[in-house]
Short mmCIF file of C-alpha atoms and ligand atoms in Angstrom, two decimals:
data_model
loop_
_atom_site.label_atom_id
_atom_site.label_comp_id
_atom_site.label_asym_id
_atom_site.label_seq_id
_atom_site.Cartn_x
_atom_site.Cartn_y
_atom_site.Cartn_z
CA UNK A 1 0.00 0.00 0.00
CA UNK A 2 1.29 3.46 -0.79
CA UNK A 3 2.14 5.68 2.15
CA UNK A 4 2.22 9.35 1.32
CA UNK A 5 4.13 11.40 3.84
CA UNK A 6 3.11 14.75 2.53
CA UNK A 7 0.33 14.69 -0.05
CA UNK A 8 0.67 17.36 -2.68
CA UNK A 9 -0.96 17.95 -6.01
CA UNK A 10 2.37 17.70 -7.76
CA UNK A 11 4.22 14.51 -8.58
CA UNK A 12 5.71 13.40 -5.28
CA UNK A 13 8.39 10.71 -5.09
CA UNK A 14 8.88 10.98 -1.37
CA UNK A 15 7.07 7.77 -0.47
CA UNK A 16 7.62 4.03 -0.68
CA UNK A 17 5.51 0.94 -1.07
CA UNK A 18 5.09 -1.32 1.93
CA UNK A 19 6.63 -4.75 1.29
CA UNK A 20 4.22 -7.19 -0.36
CA UNK A 21 6.07 -10.50 -0.35
CA UNK A 22 4.57 -13.54 -2.05
CA UNK A 23 4.21 -16.44 0.35
CA UNK A 24 6.28 -19.59 -0.12
CA UNK A 25 4.12 -21.73 2.20
CA UNK A 26 2.53 -23.72 -0.61
CA UNK A 27 5.82 -24.64 -2.24
CA UNK A 28 8.03 -27.63 -1.64
CA UNK A 29 11.55 -27.79 -2.97
CA UNK A 30 13.35 -31.10 -2.40
CA UNK A 31 16.82 -31.11 -0.92
CA UNK A 32 18.06 -33.18 -3.81
CA UNK A 33 16.78 -33.86 -7.34
CA UNK A 34 17.60 -36.92 -9.43
CA UNK A 35 17.26 -37.29 -13.20
CA UNK A 36 13.86 -37.88 -14.81
CA UNK A 37 14.39 -40.81 -17.15
CA UNK A 38 11.82 -43.29 -18.45
CA UNK A 39 9.08 -41.90 -16.21
CA UNK A 40 11.04 -42.21 -12.96
CA UNK A 41 13.47 -40.13 -10.94
CA UNK A 42 16.76 -42.03 -10.97
CA UNK A 43 20.10 -41.32 -9.34
CA UNK A 44 22.75 -40.22 -11.85
CA UNK A 45 25.25 -42.86 -12.89
CA UNK A 46 27.78 -40.02 -12.72
CA UNK A 47 27.09 -39.87 -8.93
CA UNK A 48 27.59 -36.13 -9.19
CA UNK A 49 25.33 -33.34 -8.00
CA UNK A 50 25.60 -29.57 -8.13
CA UNK A 51 23.89 -26.74 -6.24
CA UNK A 52 21.29 -24.41 -7.59
CA UNK A 53 21.06 -21.15 -5.68
CA UNK A 54 18.70 -18.24 -5.26
CA UNK A 55 20.51 -15.35 -6.97
CA UNK A 56 18.67 -12.80 -4.82
CA UNK A 57 20.23 -14.17 -1.63
CA UNK A 58 23.12 -16.36 -2.76
CA UNK A 59 21.59 -19.19 -0.69
CA UNK A 60 21.47 -22.79 -1.89
CA UNK A 61 17.99 -24.01 -2.82
CA UNK A 62 18.65 -27.64 -3.74
CA UNK A 63 21.15 -30.12 -5.07
CA UNK A 64 20.62 -31.29 -8.63
CA UNK A 65 22.04 -34.28 -10.51
CA UNK A 66 24.75 -33.69 -13.11
CA UNK A 67 24.02 -36.11 -15.94
CA UNK A 68 27.12 -37.72 -17.45
CA UNK A 69 27.45 -39.55 -20.74
CA UNK A 70 25.97 -42.80 -19.38
CA UNK A 71 22.96 -40.86 -18.11
CA UNK A 72 22.50 -39.14 -21.46
CA UNK A 73 22.64 -42.58 -23.10
CA UNK A 74 19.97 -43.91 -20.74
CA UNK A 75 17.69 -40.93 -21.43
CA UNK A 76 18.06 -41.20 -25.20
CA UNK A 77 17.46 -44.97 -25.01
CA UNK A 78 14.24 -44.39 -23.06
CA UNK A 79 13.12 -41.73 -25.54
CA UNK A 80 13.86 -44.03 -28.49
CA UNK A 81 11.88 -46.89 -27.03
CA UNK A 82 8.93 -44.63 -26.24
CA UNK A 83 9.05 -43.12 -29.74
CA UNK A 84 9.11 -46.47 -31.51
CA UNK A 85 6.71 -48.44 -29.36
CA UNK A 86 4.16 -46.00 -27.96
CA UNK A 87 4.11 -42.34 -28.82
CA UNK A 88 4.35 -42.37 -32.60
CA UNK A 89 1.83 -45.23 -32.74
CA UNK A 90 -0.75 -43.66 -30.47
CA UNK A 91 -3.76 -42.05 -32.19
CA UNK A 92 -3.02 -38.33 -32.42
CA UNK A 93 -6.23 -37.50 -30.58
CA UNK A 94 -4.96 -39.46 -27.56
CA UNK A 95 -1.61 -37.66 -27.67
CA UNK A 96 -3.50 -34.40 -27.61
CA UNK A 97 -5.35 -35.44 -24.44
CA UNK A 98 -2.07 -35.91 -22.58
CA UNK A 99 -0.86 -32.49 -23.67
CA UNK A 100 -4.13 -30.88 -22.56
CA UNK A 101 -3.71 -32.63 -19.22
CA UNK A 102 -0.23 -31.13 -18.77
CA UNK A 103 -1.63 -27.68 -19.63
CA UNK A 104 -4.45 -27.98 -17.10
CA UNK A 105 -2.18 -29.26 -14.32
CA UNK A 106 0.20 -26.39 -14.99
CA UNK A 107 -2.67 -23.93 -14.64
CA UNK A 108 -3.79 -25.55 -11.41
CA UNK A 109 -0.31 -25.36 -9.93
CA UNK A 110 0.63 -22.02 -11.47
CA UNK A 111 1.40 -20.31 -8.15
CA UNK A 112 3.81 -23.03 -7.10
CA UNK A 113 5.63 -22.84 -10.43
CA UNK A 114 5.77 -19.04 -10.30
CA UNK A 115 7.35 -19.01 -6.86
CA UNK A 116 9.94 -21.64 -7.76
CA UNK A 117 10.80 -19.81 -10.99
CA UNK A 118 11.40 -16.61 -9.07
CA UNK A 119 13.41 -18.26 -6.29
CA UNK A 120 15.66 -20.16 -8.68
CA UNK A 121 16.15 -17.50 -11.35
CA UNK A 122 15.73 -14.11 -9.65
CA UNK A 123 12.98 -12.69 -11.88
CA UNK A 124 10.21 -10.63 -10.24
CA UNK A 125 7.28 -12.72 -9.02
CA UNK A 126 4.91 -10.42 -10.92
CA UNK A 127 6.51 -11.59 -14.16
CA UNK A 128 6.67 -15.28 -13.41
CA UNK A 129 3.09 -15.14 -12.12
CA UNK A 130 1.60 -13.04 -14.95
CA UNK A 131 3.79 -13.91 -17.92
CA UNK A 132 6.04 -16.99 -17.71
CA UNK A 133 3.67 -19.53 -16.21
CA UNK A 134 0.42 -18.53 -17.98
CA UNK A 135 2.25 -18.38 -21.33
CA UNK A 136 3.79 -21.81 -20.71
CA UNK A 137 0.33 -23.28 -20.01
CA UNK A 138 -1.06 -21.52 -23.10
CA UNK A 139 1.66 -23.08 -25.19
CA UNK A 140 0.65 -26.58 -24.10
CA UNK A 141 -3.03 -25.76 -24.75
CA UNK A 142 -2.25 -24.37 -28.18
CA UNK A 143 -0.16 -27.32 -29.38
CA UNK A 144 -2.52 -29.87 -27.82
CA UNK A 145 -5.07 -28.55 -30.28
CA UNK A 146 -2.81 -29.22 -33.25
CA UNK A 147 -2.00 -32.85 -32.35
CA UNK A 148 -4.84 -34.40 -34.38
CA UNK A 149 -4.91 -31.75 -37.13
CA UNK A 150 -1.44 -32.12 -38.61
CA UNK A 151 -2.79 -33.43 -41.91
CA UNK A 152 -4.82 -30.20 -42.20
CA UNK A 153 -1.86 -28.08 -41.18
CA UNK A 154 0.29 -29.58 -43.93
CA UNK A 155 -2.15 -30.78 -46.63
CA UNK A 156 -0.75 -33.37 -49.02
CA UNK A 157 2.56 -33.54 -47.14
CA UNK A 158 1.95 -36.71 -45.15
CA UNK A 159 3.48 -35.39 -41.90
CA UNK A 160 5.26 -37.92 -39.68
CA UNK A 161 7.34 -37.54 -36.50
CA UNK A 162 11.11 -37.24 -36.71
CA UNK A 163 11.83 -39.42 -33.65
CA UNK A 164 13.98 -38.46 -30.67
CA UNK A 165 14.58 -34.77 -30.04
CA UNK A 166 17.38 -33.38 -27.86
CA UNK A 167 16.34 -30.01 -26.44
CA UNK A 168 18.55 -27.50 -24.65
CA UNK A 169 17.26 -24.33 -23.04
CA UNK A 170 18.66 -21.20 -21.32
CA UNK A 171 18.02 -19.66 -17.91
CA UNK A 172 16.09 -16.51 -18.77
CA UNK A 173 12.61 -18.09 -19.19
CA UNK A 174 13.18 -21.59 -17.84
CA UNK A 175 9.66 -23.04 -17.78
CA UNK A 176 8.46 -21.05 -20.78
CA UNK A 177 11.38 -22.25 -22.90
CA UNK A 178 10.70 -25.84 -21.76
CA UNK A 179 7.08 -25.40 -22.90
CA UNK A 180 8.16 -23.89 -26.25
CA UNK A 181 10.27 -26.99 -26.79
CA UNK A 182 8.21 -29.83 -25.34
CA UNK A 183 4.68 -28.88 -26.47
CA UNK A 184 5.23 -28.89 -30.27
CA UNK A 185 7.51 -31.95 -30.05
CA UNK A 186 4.82 -33.98 -28.28
CA UNK A 187 2.00 -32.75 -30.51
CA UNK A 188 3.91 -33.97 -33.57
CA UNK A 189 4.58 -37.43 -32.09
CA UNK A 190 8.23 -37.04 -31.13
CA UNK A 191 9.81 -37.96 -27.82
CA UNK A 192 12.08 -35.65 -25.87
CA UNK A 193 15.25 -35.42 -23.82
CA UNK A 194 15.40 -31.90 -22.37
CA UNK A 195 18.32 -30.24 -20.60
CA UNK A 196 17.53 -27.08 -18.63
CA UNK A 197 20.22 -24.51 -17.79
CA UNK A 198 22.55 -25.17 -14.88
CA UNK A 199 21.38 -22.14 -12.87
CA UNK A 200 17.62 -22.68 -13.30
CA UNK A 201 16.77 -26.39 -13.30
CA UNK A 202 13.98 -26.42 -10.71
CA UNK A 203 10.84 -25.63 -12.72
CA UNK A 204 11.82 -28.19 -15.38
CA UNK A 205 12.14 -30.77 -12.58
CA UNK A 206 8.75 -29.69 -11.20
CA UNK A 207 7.41 -30.11 -14.70
CA UNK A 208 8.81 -33.66 -14.63
CA UNK A 209 6.77 -34.33 -11.46
CA UNK A 210 3.71 -32.93 -13.17
CA UNK A 211 4.33 -35.07 -16.25
CA UNK A 212 4.45 -38.11 -13.96
CA UNK A 213 1.14 -36.99 -12.46
CA UNK A 214 -0.31 -36.62 -15.96
CA UNK A 215 0.54 -40.30 -16.54
CA UNK A 216 2.45 -39.61 -19.72
CA UNK A 217 3.86 -42.95 -20.96
CA UNK A 218 7.41 -43.52 -19.60
CA UNK A 219 10.21 -42.21 -21.79
CA UNK A 220 8.12 -39.73 -23.81
CA UNK A 221 9.65 -36.82 -21.88
CA UNK A 222 13.02 -37.19 -20.12
CA UNK A 223 14.58 -34.31 -18.22
CA UNK A 224 18.28 -34.43 -17.47
CA UNK A 225 20.09 -31.72 -15.58
CA UNK A 226 23.71 -30.72 -15.91
CA UNK A 227 25.98 -28.05 -17.34
CA UNK A 228 27.30 -27.42 -20.86
CA UNK A 229 29.02 -30.84 -21.06
CA UNK A 230 25.67 -32.59 -20.58
CA UNK A 231 24.22 -30.48 -23.39
CA UNK A 232 27.15 -31.29 -25.66
CA UNK A 233 26.77 -35.04 -24.98
CA UNK A 234 23.08 -34.82 -25.84
CA UNK A 235 23.74 -32.93 -29.07
CA UNK A 236 26.38 -35.43 -30.16
CA UNK A 237 24.46 -38.56 -29.26
CA UNK A 238 24.14 -40.59 -32.48
CA UNK A 239 20.56 -41.64 -31.78
CA UNK A 240 19.22 -38.09 -31.46
CA UNK A 241 17.33 -37.21 -34.66
CA UNK A 242 16.87 -33.51 -34.07
CA UNK A 243 18.41 -30.85 -31.87
CA UNK A 244 16.36 -27.87 -30.68
CA UNK A 245 18.54 -25.29 -28.97
CA UNK A 246 17.87 -21.90 -27.41
CA UNK A 247 20.84 -20.00 -26.06
CA UNK A 248 23.79 -17.88 -27.04
CA UNK A 249 25.01 -17.46 -30.60
CA UNK A 250 28.47 -18.75 -29.65
CA UNK A 251 27.15 -22.07 -28.30
CA UNK A 252 24.68 -22.26 -31.21
CA UNK A 253 27.57 -22.04 -33.67
CA UNK A 254 29.44 -24.78 -31.81
CA UNK A 255 26.37 -26.99 -31.99
CA UNK A 256 25.96 -26.31 -35.69
CA UNK A 257 29.58 -27.30 -36.30
CA UNK A 258 29.40 -30.41 -34.14
CA UNK A 259 26.42 -31.83 -36.04
CA UNK A 260 27.53 -30.74 -39.51
CA UNK A 261 27.67 -33.76 -41.80
CA UNK A 262 25.24 -35.81 -39.71
CA UNK A 263 21.61 -36.46 -40.67
CA UNK A 264 20.42 -34.53 -37.62
CA UNK A 265 17.92 -31.75 -38.11
CA UNK A 266 18.22 -28.65 -35.96
CA UNK A 267 16.66 -25.37 -34.94
CA UNK A 268 18.68 -22.67 -33.20
CA UNK A 269 17.13 -19.75 -31.34
CA UNK A 270 20.05 -17.49 -30.52
CA UNK A 271 21.01 -14.03 -29.30
CA UNK A 272 19.69 -10.59 -30.21
CA UNK A 273 20.43 -6.87 -30.13
CA UNK A 274 17.04 -5.40 -30.89
CA UNK A 275 16.50 -1.76 -31.86
CA UNK A 276 13.62 0.37 -30.69
CA UNK A 277 13.07 3.33 -33.04
CA UNK A 278 11.14 6.37 -31.77
CA UNK A 279 9.90 8.88 -34.33
CA UNK A 280 9.02 12.47 -33.48
CA UNK A 281 5.34 11.79 -34.17
CA UNK A 282 5.14 9.00 -31.56
CA UNK A 283 3.14 9.28 -28.37
CA UNK A 284 6.21 9.85 -26.26
CA UNK A 285 4.90 8.66 -22.87
CA UNK A 286 3.64 5.43 -24.40
CA UNK A 287 6.92 4.94 -26.22
CA UNK A 288 8.97 5.54 -23.06
CA UNK A 289 6.87 2.97 -21.21
CA UNK A 290 7.49 0.48 -24.03
CA UNK A 291 11.23 1.17 -24.10
CA UNK A 292 11.38 0.61 -20.33
CA UNK A 293 9.49 -2.65 -20.67
CA UNK A 294 11.66 -3.64 -23.61
CA UNK A 295 15.00 -3.40 -21.85
CA UNK A 296 14.36 -3.60 -18.11
CA UNK A 297 11.76 -6.40 -18.16
CA UNK A 298 13.36 -9.53 -16.62
CA UNK A 299 16.58 -7.56 -15.88
CA UNK A 300 17.25 -7.37 -19.62
CA UNK A 301 17.69 -11.16 -19.63
CA UNK A 302 15.61 -11.35 -22.78
CA UNK A 303 16.84 -12.44 -26.20
CA UNK A 304 14.51 -9.91 -27.82
CA UNK A 305 15.30 -7.11 -25.30
CA UNK A 306 15.21 -3.68 -26.92
CA UNK A 307 18.83 -3.01 -25.97
CA UNK A 308 19.45 -0.32 -28.61
CA UNK A 309 17.36 2.83 -28.77
CA UNK A 310 17.25 5.17 -31.76
CA UNK A 311 15.52 8.50 -31.11
CA UNK A 312 14.64 11.01 -33.83
CA UNK A 313 16.80 14.04 -33.11
CA UNK A 314 13.98 16.57 -32.68
CA UNK A 315 12.48 14.71 -29.70
CA UNK A 316 15.74 13.50 -28.16
CA UNK A 317 15.86 15.87 -25.12
CA UNK A 318 12.24 15.19 -24.28
CA UNK A 319 12.60 11.39 -24.61
CA UNK A 320 15.74 11.23 -22.49
CA UNK A 321 14.25 13.41 -19.77
CA UNK A 322 11.14 11.23 -19.53
CA UNK A 323 13.16 8.04 -19.77
CA UNK A 324 15.34 9.08 -16.84
CA UNK A 325 12.30 10.16 -14.79
CA UNK A 326 10.56 6.87 -15.39
CA UNK A 327 13.71 4.84 -14.69
CA UNK A 328 14.06 6.57 -11.34
CA UNK A 329 10.68 5.15 -10.25
CA UNK A 330 11.63 1.53 -11.03
CA UNK A 331 11.84 -0.65 -7.93
CA UNK A 332 14.90 -2.87 -7.87
CA UNK A 333 15.09 -5.54 -5.19
CA UNK A 334 13.50 -8.63 -3.68
CA UNK A 335 12.05 -10.61 -6.62
CA UNK A 336 9.48 -12.19 -4.29
CA UNK A 337 7.97 -8.77 -3.56
CA UNK A 338 4.96 -8.07 -5.76
CA UNK A 339 6.00 -4.42 -6.13
CA UNK A 340 9.40 -5.22 -7.59
CA UNK A 341 10.04 -4.18 -11.18
CA UNK A 342 13.61 -5.41 -11.53
CA UNK A 343 14.82 -8.52 -9.75
CA UNK A 344 18.20 -10.20 -9.32
CA UNK A 345 20.73 -10.85 -12.06
CA UNK A 346 20.62 -14.58 -12.71
CA UNK A 347 24.15 -15.50 -11.66
CA UNK A 348 27.49 -14.09 -10.61
CA UNK A 349 28.89 -14.96 -14.06
CA UNK A 350 26.14 -12.94 -15.76
CA UNK A 351 26.65 -10.00 -13.39
CA UNK A 352 30.39 -10.10 -14.15
CA UNK A 353 29.60 -10.02 -17.88
CA UNK A 354 27.29 -7.02 -17.43
CA UNK A 355 29.87 -5.18 -15.30
CA UNK A 356 32.50 -5.87 -17.93
CA UNK A 357 30.29 -4.15 -20.53
CA UNK A 358 29.62 -1.19 -18.20
CA UNK A 359 33.39 -0.66 -18.05
CA UNK A 360 33.76 -1.12 -21.82
CA UNK A 361 30.97 1.38 -22.53
CA UNK A 362 32.60 4.06 -20.39
CA UNK A 363 36.01 3.37 -21.86
CA UNK A 364 34.60 3.66 -25.36
CA UNK A 365 33.39 7.14 -24.50
CA UNK A 366 29.62 6.74 -24.07
CA UNK A 367 28.04 8.59 -21.11
CA UNK A 368 26.74 6.22 -18.48
CA UNK A 369 23.67 7.08 -16.46
CA UNK A 370 22.37 4.86 -13.65
CA UNK A 371 19.40 5.36 -11.36
CA UNK A 372 19.98 6.28 -7.73
CA UNK A 373 18.22 3.28 -6.15
CA UNK A 374 19.99 1.39 -3.38
CA UNK A 375 20.72 -2.27 -4.00
CA UNK A 376 20.41 -5.20 -1.56
CA UNK A 377 23.74 -6.19 -0.04
CA UNK A 378 23.51 -9.91 -0.76
CA UNK A 379 22.83 -11.47 -4.15
CA UNK A 380 23.49 -10.13 -7.67
CA UNK A 381 22.09 -6.79 -8.77
CA UNK A 382 22.46 -4.15 -11.43
CA UNK A 383 20.95 -0.67 -11.54
CA UNK A 384 18.96 0.22 -14.66
CA UNK A 385 21.57 1.79 -16.93
CA UNK A 386 21.57 4.10 -19.94
CA UNK A 387 24.49 4.78 -22.24
CA UNK A 388 23.98 8.13 -23.97
CA UNK A 389 26.02 9.33 -26.95
CA UNK A 390 26.78 5.76 -27.97
CA UNK A 391 28.00 5.17 -31.51
CA UNK A 392 27.57 2.39 -34.03
CA UNK A 393 31.06 1.01 -33.58
CA UNK A 394 30.84 0.71 -29.79
CA UNK A 395 30.88 -2.82 -28.45
CA UNK A 396 27.93 -1.93 -26.18
CA UNK A 397 25.97 -1.27 -29.39
CA UNK A 398 27.18 -4.31 -31.33
CA UNK A 399 27.33 -7.08 -28.71
CA UNK A 400 24.62 -8.72 -26.64
CA UNK A 401 24.96 -7.71 -22.97
CA UNK A 402 21.89 -9.55 -21.64
CA UNK A 403 21.36 -7.13 -18.77
CA UNK A 404 19.42 -3.92 -17.94
CA UNK A 405 21.62 -1.73 -20.12
CA UNK A 406 20.28 0.48 -22.91
CA UNK A 407 22.51 2.13 -25.55
CA UNK A 408 20.97 5.30 -27.01
CA UNK A 409 21.65 6.98 -30.36
CA UNK A 410 19.87 9.52 -32.56
CA UNK A 411 18.80 9.66 -36.21
CA UNK A 412 17.32 12.30 -38.52
CA UNK A 413 15.54 10.50 -41.37
CA UNK A 414 13.69 7.16 -41.49
CA UNK A 415 16.40 5.85 -43.87
CA UNK A 416 19.11 6.65 -41.36
CA UNK A 417 17.13 4.99 -38.57
CA UNK A 418 16.65 1.84 -40.65
CA UNK A 419 20.31 1.68 -41.69
CA UNK A 420 21.50 2.07 -38.11
CA UNK A 421 19.01 -0.46 -36.76
CA UNK A 422 20.12 -3.03 -39.35
CA UNK A 423 23.80 -2.54 -38.61
CA UNK A 424 24.17 -5.57 -36.33
CA UNK A 425 25.00 -9.24 -36.78
CA UNK A 426 21.70 -10.09 -35.07
CA UNK A 427 18.12 -9.96 -36.32
CA UNK A 428 15.73 -11.30 -33.74
CA UNK A 429 13.32 -8.48 -32.99
CA UNK A 430 12.70 -4.75 -32.98
CA UNK A 431 10.20 -2.03 -32.19
CA UNK A 432 8.88 1.05 -33.95
CA UNK A 433 7.04 3.94 -32.32
CA UNK A 434 5.07 6.33 -34.53
CA UNK A 435 1.62 7.73 -35.01
CA UNK A 436 1.66 6.97 -38.76
CA UNK A 437 0.45 3.60 -40.00
CA UNK A 438 2.26 4.02 -43.31
CA UNK A 439 5.54 4.59 -41.50
CA UNK A 440 4.99 1.42 -39.49
CA UNK A 441 4.66 -0.58 -42.72
CA UNK A 442 7.66 1.07 -44.32
CA UNK A 443 9.95 0.56 -41.35
CA UNK A 444 8.85 -2.93 -40.37
CA UNK A 445 9.31 -4.22 -43.91
CA UNK A 446 12.88 -2.92 -44.00
CA UNK A 447 14.16 -3.97 -40.59
CA UNK A 448 15.80 -7.36 -40.91
CA UNK A 449 14.42 -9.09 -37.84
CA UNK A 450 12.03 -11.96 -37.16
CA UNK A 451 9.58 -10.07 -34.92
CA UNK A 452 8.81 -6.37 -34.99
CA UNK A 453 6.39 -4.75 -32.61
CA UNK A 454 4.69 -1.46 -33.44
CA UNK A 455 3.73 0.88 -30.57
CA UNK A 456 4.12 -1.99 -28.12
CA UNK A 457 6.88 -4.38 -27.09
CA UNK A 458 7.49 -7.89 -25.75
CA UNK A 459 4.08 -9.26 -26.62
CA UNK A 460 3.94 -13.03 -27.08
CA UNK A 461 1.30 -15.47 -28.15
CA UNK A 462 1.62 -19.21 -28.81
CA UNK A 463 0.01 -18.81 -32.22
CA UNK A 464 2.60 -16.41 -33.60
CA UNK A 465 5.95 -17.67 -34.87
CA UNK A 466 9.19 -16.45 -33.30
CA UNK A 467 12.75 -16.67 -34.56
CA UNK A 468 15.68 -14.81 -35.96
CA UNK A 469 17.41 -13.54 -39.08
CA UNK A 470 21.19 -13.58 -39.47
CA UNK A 471 23.09 -14.70 -36.36
CA UNK A 472 19.91 -14.78 -34.27
CA UNK A 473 19.11 -18.27 -35.40
CA UNK A 474 17.73 -20.87 -37.73
CA UNK A 475 14.09 -21.97 -37.77
CA UNK A 476 10.92 -20.78 -36.07
CA UNK A 477 9.14 -21.69 -32.87
CA UNK A 478 5.49 -20.99 -32.08
CA UNK A 479 2.42 -21.13 -34.26
CA UNK A 480 1.97 -23.36 -37.27
CA UNK A 481 5.56 -22.59 -38.26
CA UNK A 482 6.76 -24.15 -35.01
CA UNK A 483 5.30 -27.54 -35.95
CA UNK A 484 7.21 -27.97 -39.21
CA UNK A 485 10.72 -28.45 -37.72
CA UNK A 486 9.38 -31.45 -35.76
CA UNK A 487 7.97 -33.25 -38.79
CA UNK A 488 9.11 -35.14 -41.81
CA UNK A 489 7.10 -33.56 -44.60
CA UNK A 490 6.73 -35.40 -47.88
P1 LIG B 1 24.17 -20.49 -23.35
O1 LIG B 1 25.33 -20.28 -22.51
O2 LIG B 1 24.35 -20.67 -24.81
O3 LIG B 1 23.41 -21.75 -22.74
C1 LIG B 1 22.19 -22.24 -23.27
C2 LIG B 1 22.05 -23.71 -22.91
O4 LIG B 1 23.08 -24.46 -23.60
C3 LIG B 1 22.23 -24.01 -21.44
O5 LIG B 1 21.39 -25.07 -21.07
C4 LIG B 1 23.70 -24.41 -21.40
O6 LIG B 1 24.02 -25.17 -20.27
C5 LIG B 1 23.82 -25.21 -22.68
N1 LIG B 1 25.18 -25.37 -23.20
C6 LIG B 1 26.30 -24.67 -22.87
N2 LIG B 1 27.35 -25.12 -23.61
C7 LIG B 1 26.88 -26.10 -24.42
C8 LIG B 1 27.47 -26.94 -25.41
N3 LIG B 1 28.74 -26.85 -25.74
N4 LIG B 1 26.68 -27.83 -26.06
C9 LIG B 1 25.38 -27.93 -25.78
N5 LIG B 1 24.76 -27.17 -24.83
C10 LIG B 1 25.51 -26.26 -24.16
O7 LIG B 1 23.14 -19.32 -23.21
P2 LIG B 1 22.61 -18.68 -21.88
O8 LIG B 1 23.64 -17.75 -21.37
O9 LIG B 1 22.09 -19.76 -20.96
O10 LIG B 1 21.33 -17.91 -22.38
C11 LIG B 1 21.40 -16.64 -22.87
C12 LIG B 1 21.37 -16.62 -24.39
O11 LIG B 1 20.19 -17.26 -24.88
C13 LIG B 1 21.33 -15.23 -24.94
O12 LIG B 1 22.25 -15.13 -26.00
C14 LIG B 1 19.90 -15.09 -25.45
O13 LIG B 1 19.76 -14.14 -26.47
C15 LIG B 1 19.60 -16.46 -25.90
N6 LIG B 1 18.17 -16.69 -25.98
C16 LIG B 1 17.58 -16.77 -27.22
C17 LIG B 1 16.20 -16.97 -27.33
C18 LIG B 1 15.54 -17.04 -28.68
O14 LIG B 1 14.40 -17.49 -28.73
N7 LIG B 1 16.19 -16.65 -29.74
C19 LIG B 1 15.43 -17.10 -26.18
C20 LIG B 1 16.05 -17.01 -24.94
C21 LIG B 1 17.43 -16.81 -24.86
P3 LIG B 1 24.46 -24.41 -18.93
O15 LIG B 1 23.51 -23.34 -18.67
O16 LIG B 1 24.36 -25.43 -17.90
O17 LIG B 1 25.84 -23.92 -19.19
MG1 LIG B 2 19.29 -20.96 -9.44
#
């Protein structure tokens, strides 16, 4: 509740919200998690476990199995058997029922998943509650509906499953990325071995419990935890028919090289360096709100984060003033507090990366501006940051930082804005802010990126495809497009 010390008619920042922490009473986190293989939780043959921590406190949450090569083999074997004997043979309508069941269970247990997501990854509870978990459930609902309609989706193409899919996901949207991967794979009759990221394994393991509860036949979904080496072993396993990867462009390139020359199919959803372009005819307040959402949402741990801002010169002073004012009101802190806008940075490694770029940006000559908020003493945190007077050649403009850091530049004409926005190795997403519909069409058709939002940002829906141009990836996820990479099409 807001407490106003001294009510005035003018904008008054001299007040704070009372804490509004989400309760953890309804959540159980085991001390130790095994691997989910062939429908059961089994101890790793590697006999190794690692800790997953809460990045907001630095405290250990649980111990998680590190799958070694023998464990990867066991998971792929289970997936192969399930693919050959059960899942691909089951009537598609029946497959759909299982996927609907997962979606409904996820909805029923949404609060539990939201809390665990926030504890393990550091994102604000408001986001995991309102965005991550509902979108993950929607994804299962959406693809459940496609399971028995594949022949209509691809008329005359005789769609059939590919077989065993190895899936590897990052830490920024752990459950949502698991849903993006598992739902279309199951709907198309494939079986899955999924590896979540080392720092955020807990919601995938909760999903494994839920999959057990949904009575999915053993081996259809296997979830194995571990670090990069586990992912590499999965990618290179000879009995994996397709690799679906979401993560950094550097690891994506390594994966592409390691499977070159094999018969394996692959989709890669990689990094981004999205541009938001504000024209002088935009509704400035609305645009500023969108820019803020675009870069500070989820601490900037978003592949499609609007990390570059291009402002038309005539409105530059006004935009920057409002941007700074709005940034100053952002609440950074306890991710479990429902008032929090910006939570914890996911790991010490990621915070070190962000800090490295803050130093680089200053050294390169851009002007750094950070808000004045105080940060908690424990855990990993970064103030919302602007770099003004950045230039095209700066590394903070060219490279993905994956943190709450926005590099700002100006432009005069639409052509200049487009040229600057396209000057990046990435092409995942972008945003355009203008009052003119014709300008929206002109700009969006010339920006080389997979998704472009107009007068809004970071809007997702299971029915719309997502994916990158250039070094942002290969293939699409979501929508009808997201089914095709999981099918043999005649
Ligand atoms: P990352 O380091 O590439 O890791 C992604 C996943 O790959 C993790 O599970 C990781 O395991 C695993 N991995 C690491 N090395 C591997 C190897 N040699 N072979 C196979 N798997 C390996 O990326 P991240 O830092 O977790 O995630 C951030 C990146 O993901 C950003 O670049 C972001 O843009 C991108 N992203 C893209 C999308 C999209 O849809 N395009 C969506 C979300 C994120 P460990 O975590 O255990 O090391
Ligand atoms: Mg963690």
